PDB file of C-alpha atoms in Angstrom:
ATOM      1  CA  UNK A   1      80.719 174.468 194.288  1.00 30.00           C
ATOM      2  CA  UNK A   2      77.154 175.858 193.269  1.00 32.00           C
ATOM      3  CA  UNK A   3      76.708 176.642 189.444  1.00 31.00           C
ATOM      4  CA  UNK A   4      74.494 179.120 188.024  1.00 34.00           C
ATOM      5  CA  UNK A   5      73.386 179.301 184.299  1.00 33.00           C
ATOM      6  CA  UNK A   6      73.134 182.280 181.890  1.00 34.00           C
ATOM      7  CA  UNK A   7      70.296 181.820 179.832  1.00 37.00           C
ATOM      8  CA  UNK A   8      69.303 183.948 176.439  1.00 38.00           C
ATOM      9  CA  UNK A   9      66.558 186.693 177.017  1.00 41.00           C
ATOM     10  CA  UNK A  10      63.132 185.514 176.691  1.00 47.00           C
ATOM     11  CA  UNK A  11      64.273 181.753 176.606  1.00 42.00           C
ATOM     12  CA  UNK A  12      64.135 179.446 179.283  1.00 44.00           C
ATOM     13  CA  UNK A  13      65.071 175.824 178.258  1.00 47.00           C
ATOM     14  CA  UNK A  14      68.404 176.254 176.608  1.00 46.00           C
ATOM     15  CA  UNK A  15      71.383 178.071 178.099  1.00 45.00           C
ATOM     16  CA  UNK A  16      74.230 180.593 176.832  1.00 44.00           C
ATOM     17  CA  UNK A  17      76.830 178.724 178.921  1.00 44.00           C
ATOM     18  CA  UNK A  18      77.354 177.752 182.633  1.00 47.00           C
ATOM     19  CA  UNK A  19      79.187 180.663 185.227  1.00 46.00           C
ATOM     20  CA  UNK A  20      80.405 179.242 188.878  1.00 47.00           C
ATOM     21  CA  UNK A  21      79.024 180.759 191.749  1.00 48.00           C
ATOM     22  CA  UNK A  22      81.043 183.997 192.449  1.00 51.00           C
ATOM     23  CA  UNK A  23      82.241 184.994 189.169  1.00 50.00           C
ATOM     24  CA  UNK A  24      81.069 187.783 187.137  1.00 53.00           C
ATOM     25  CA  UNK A  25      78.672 187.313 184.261  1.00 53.00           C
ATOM     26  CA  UNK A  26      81.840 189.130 182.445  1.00 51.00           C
ATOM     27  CA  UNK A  27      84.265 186.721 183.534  1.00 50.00           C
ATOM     28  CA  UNK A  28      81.805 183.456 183.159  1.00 48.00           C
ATOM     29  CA  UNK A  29      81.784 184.948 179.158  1.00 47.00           C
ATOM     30  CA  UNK A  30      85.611 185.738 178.860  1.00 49.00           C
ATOM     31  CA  UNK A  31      86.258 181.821 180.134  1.00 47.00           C
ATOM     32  CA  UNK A  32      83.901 180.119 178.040  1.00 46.00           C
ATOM     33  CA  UNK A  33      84.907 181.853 174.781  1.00 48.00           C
ATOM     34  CA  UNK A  34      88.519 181.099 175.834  1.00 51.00           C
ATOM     35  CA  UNK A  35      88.739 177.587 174.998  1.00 53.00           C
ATOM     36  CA  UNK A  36      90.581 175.089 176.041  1.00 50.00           C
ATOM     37  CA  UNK A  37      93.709 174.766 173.359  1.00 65.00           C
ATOM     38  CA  UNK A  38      96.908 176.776 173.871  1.00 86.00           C
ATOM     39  CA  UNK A  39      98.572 178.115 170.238  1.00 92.00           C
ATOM     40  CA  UNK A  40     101.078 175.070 169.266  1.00 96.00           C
ATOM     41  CA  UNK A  41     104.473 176.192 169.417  1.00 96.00           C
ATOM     42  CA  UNK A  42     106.128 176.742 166.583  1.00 97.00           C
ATOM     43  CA  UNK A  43     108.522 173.759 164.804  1.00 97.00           C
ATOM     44  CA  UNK A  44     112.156 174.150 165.159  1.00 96.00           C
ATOM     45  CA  UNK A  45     115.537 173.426 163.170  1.00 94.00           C
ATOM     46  CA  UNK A  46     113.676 174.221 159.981  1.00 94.00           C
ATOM     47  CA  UNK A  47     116.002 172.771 157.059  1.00 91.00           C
ATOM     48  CA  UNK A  48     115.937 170.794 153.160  1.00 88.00           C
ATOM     49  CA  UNK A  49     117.622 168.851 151.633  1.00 85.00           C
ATOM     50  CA  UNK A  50     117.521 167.868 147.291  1.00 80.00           C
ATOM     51  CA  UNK A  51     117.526 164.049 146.871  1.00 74.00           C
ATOM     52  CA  UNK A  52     116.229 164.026 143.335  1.00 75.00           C
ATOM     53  CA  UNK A  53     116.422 166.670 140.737  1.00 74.00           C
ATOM     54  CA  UNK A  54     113.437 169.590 141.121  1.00 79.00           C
ATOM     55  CA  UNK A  55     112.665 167.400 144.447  1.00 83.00           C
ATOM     56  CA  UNK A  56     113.366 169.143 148.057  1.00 87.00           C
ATOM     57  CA  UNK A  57     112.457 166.953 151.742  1.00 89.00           C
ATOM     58  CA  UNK A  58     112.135 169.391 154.122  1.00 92.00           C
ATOM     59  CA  UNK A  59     112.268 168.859 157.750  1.00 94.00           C
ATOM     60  CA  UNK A  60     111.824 170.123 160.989  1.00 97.00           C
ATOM     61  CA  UNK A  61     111.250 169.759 164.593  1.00 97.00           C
ATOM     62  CA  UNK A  62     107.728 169.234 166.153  1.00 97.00           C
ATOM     63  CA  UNK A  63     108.192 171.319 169.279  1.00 97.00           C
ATOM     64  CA  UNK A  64     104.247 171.158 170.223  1.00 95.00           C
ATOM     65  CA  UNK A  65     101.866 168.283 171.584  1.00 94.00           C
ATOM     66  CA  UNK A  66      98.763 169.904 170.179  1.00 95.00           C
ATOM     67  CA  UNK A  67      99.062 170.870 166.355  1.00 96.00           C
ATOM     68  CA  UNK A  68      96.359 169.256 163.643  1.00 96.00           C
ATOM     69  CA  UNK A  69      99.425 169.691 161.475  1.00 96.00           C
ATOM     70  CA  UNK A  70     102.024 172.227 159.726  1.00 97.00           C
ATOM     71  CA  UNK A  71     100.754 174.430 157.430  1.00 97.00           C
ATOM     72  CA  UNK A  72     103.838 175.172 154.199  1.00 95.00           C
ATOM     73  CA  UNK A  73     103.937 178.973 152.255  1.00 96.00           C
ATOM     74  CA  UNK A  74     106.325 179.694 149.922  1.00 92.00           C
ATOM     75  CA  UNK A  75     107.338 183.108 148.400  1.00 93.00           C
ATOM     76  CA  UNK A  76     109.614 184.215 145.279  1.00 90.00           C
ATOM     77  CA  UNK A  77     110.012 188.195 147.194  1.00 89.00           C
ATOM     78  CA  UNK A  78     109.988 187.010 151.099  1.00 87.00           C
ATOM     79  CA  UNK A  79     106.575 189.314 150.941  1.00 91.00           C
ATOM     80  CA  UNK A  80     103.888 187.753 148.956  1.00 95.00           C
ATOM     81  CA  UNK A  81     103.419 184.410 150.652  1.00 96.00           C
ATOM     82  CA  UNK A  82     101.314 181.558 148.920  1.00 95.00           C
ATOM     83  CA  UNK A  83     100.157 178.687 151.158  1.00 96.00           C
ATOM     84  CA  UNK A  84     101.344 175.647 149.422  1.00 92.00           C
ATOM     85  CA  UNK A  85      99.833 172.575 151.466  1.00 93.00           C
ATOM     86  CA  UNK A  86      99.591 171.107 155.315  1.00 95.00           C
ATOM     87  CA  UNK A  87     100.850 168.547 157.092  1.00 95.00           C
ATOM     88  CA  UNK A  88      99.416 165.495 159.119  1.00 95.00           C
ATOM     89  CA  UNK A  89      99.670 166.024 163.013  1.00 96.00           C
ATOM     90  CA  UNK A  90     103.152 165.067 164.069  1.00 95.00           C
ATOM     91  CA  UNK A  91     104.974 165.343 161.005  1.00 95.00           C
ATOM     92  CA  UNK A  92     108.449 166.286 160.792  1.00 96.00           C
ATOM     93  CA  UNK A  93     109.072 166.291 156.946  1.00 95.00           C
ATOM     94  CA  UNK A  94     107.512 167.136 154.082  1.00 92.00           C
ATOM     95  CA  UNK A  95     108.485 166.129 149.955  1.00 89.00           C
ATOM     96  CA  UNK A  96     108.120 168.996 148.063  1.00 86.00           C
ATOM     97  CA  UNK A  97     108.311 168.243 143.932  1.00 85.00           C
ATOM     98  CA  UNK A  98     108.120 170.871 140.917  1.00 83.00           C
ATOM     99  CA  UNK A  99     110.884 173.284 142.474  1.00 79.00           C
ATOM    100  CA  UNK A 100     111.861 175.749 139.752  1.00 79.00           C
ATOM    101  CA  UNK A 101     115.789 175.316 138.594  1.00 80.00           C
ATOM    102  CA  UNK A 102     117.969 178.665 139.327  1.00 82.00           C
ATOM    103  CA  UNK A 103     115.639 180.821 141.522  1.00 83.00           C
ATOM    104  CA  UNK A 104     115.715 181.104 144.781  1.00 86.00           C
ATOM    105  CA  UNK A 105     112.196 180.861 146.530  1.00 88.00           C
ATOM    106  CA  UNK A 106     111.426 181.221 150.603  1.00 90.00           C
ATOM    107  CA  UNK A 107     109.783 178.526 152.320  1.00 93.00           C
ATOM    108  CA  UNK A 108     108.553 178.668 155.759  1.00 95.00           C
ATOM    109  CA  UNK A 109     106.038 176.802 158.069  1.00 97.00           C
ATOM    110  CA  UNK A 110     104.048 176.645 161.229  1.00 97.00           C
ATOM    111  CA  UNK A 111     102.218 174.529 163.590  1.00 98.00           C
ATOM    112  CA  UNK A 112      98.365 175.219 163.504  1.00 97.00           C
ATOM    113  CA  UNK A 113      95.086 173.969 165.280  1.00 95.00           C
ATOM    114  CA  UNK A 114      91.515 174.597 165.352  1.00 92.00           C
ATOM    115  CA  UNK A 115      91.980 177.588 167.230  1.00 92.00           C
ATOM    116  CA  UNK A 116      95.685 179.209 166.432  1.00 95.00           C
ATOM    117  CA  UNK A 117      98.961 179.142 164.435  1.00 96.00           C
ATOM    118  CA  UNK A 118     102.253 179.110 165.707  1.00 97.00           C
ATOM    119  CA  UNK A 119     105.517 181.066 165.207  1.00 96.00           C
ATOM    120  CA  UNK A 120     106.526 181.023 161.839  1.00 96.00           C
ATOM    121  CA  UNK A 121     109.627 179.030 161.505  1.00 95.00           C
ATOM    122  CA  UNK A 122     112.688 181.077 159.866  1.00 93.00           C
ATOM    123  CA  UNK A 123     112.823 181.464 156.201  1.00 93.00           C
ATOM    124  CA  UNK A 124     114.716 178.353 154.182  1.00 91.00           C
ATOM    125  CA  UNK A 125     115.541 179.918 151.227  1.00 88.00           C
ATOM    126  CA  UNK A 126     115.911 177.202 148.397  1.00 85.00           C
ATOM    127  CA  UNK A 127     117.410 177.825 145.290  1.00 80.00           C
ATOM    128  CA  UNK A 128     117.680 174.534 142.838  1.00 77.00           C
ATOM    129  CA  UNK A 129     120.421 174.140 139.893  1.00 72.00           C
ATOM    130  CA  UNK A 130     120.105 171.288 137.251  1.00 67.00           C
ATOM    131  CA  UNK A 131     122.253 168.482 138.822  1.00 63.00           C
ATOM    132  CA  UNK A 132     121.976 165.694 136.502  1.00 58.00           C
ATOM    133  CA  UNK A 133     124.812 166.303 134.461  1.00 48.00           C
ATOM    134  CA  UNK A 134     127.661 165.897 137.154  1.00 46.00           C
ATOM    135  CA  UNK A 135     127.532 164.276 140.141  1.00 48.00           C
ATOM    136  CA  UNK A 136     130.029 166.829 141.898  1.00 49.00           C
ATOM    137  CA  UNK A 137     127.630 169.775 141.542  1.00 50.00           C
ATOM    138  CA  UNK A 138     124.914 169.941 144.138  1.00 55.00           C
ATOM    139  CA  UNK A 139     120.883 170.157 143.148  1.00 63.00           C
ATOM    140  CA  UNK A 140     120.249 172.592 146.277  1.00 61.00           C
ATOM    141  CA  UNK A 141     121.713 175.447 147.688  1.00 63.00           C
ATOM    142  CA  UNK A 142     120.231 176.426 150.905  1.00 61.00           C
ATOM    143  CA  UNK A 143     119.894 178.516 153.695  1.00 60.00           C
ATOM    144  CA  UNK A 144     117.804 180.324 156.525  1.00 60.00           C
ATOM    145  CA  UNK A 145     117.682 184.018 156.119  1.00 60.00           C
ATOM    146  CA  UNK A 146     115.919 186.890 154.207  1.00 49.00           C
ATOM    147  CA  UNK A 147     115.992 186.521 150.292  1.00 42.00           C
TER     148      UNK A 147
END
């Protein structure tokens, strides 16, 4: 295969980017700006769970093989969304502390990388109650949905 190179007007030592024999100057560009990484896809069976008062592990499926990690907003209106922290790559739960007691607040994720975000995942909608005075009552009521 013979290569040809693009180089920048009135330059001749360093070039724009390399186009193969037979393609368009247009279509050498629209490949090279492409890249390389597909958008991750976007986690899966998106849930949480209280284990400690104020406290809520959330987890979820990693459904994609090329995310630099999961990327957490949370929201008191399911409108105004406030990015709260990201994950390592390959992460399928996260310990969120400092939940509010008796309002319910929207969580959601999704799987970014250099290039793209995923999907969001569905809303979890988490809404804390002060457990430590029985053991009966649960510290979390959740669910996916709108708020």
């Amino acid at each position: 295969m013979n290569f040809a190179t693009v180089l920048p007007p009135e330059s001749s030592s360093k070039p724009l980017l390399p186009a193969t024999s037979g393609l368009s100057t247009l279509a050498a560009l629209f490949l090279a700006s492409a890249g390389n990484a597909a958008p991750p896809a976007a986690p899966g069976d998106f849930t949480g769970i209280s284990l400690k008062p104020r406290e809520v592990l959330f987890t979820w499926q990693d459904n994609s093989d090329n995310e630099d990690g999961f990327e957490f907003f949370i929201s008191q209106d399911n409108a105004s969304w406030s990015f709260l922290g990201k994950t390592a790559p390959d992460s399928t739960s996260m310990n969120i502390a400092g939940f509010p007691v008796g309002i319910t607040i929207g969580v959601k994720i999704r799987a970014v990388n250099a290039e793209e975000a995923s999907e969001f995942s569905e809303v979890y909608l988490a809404r804390l109650f002060d457990c430590t005075l029985s053991v009966e009552q649960p510290c979390l009521k959740g669910s996916i949905g709108d708020t």
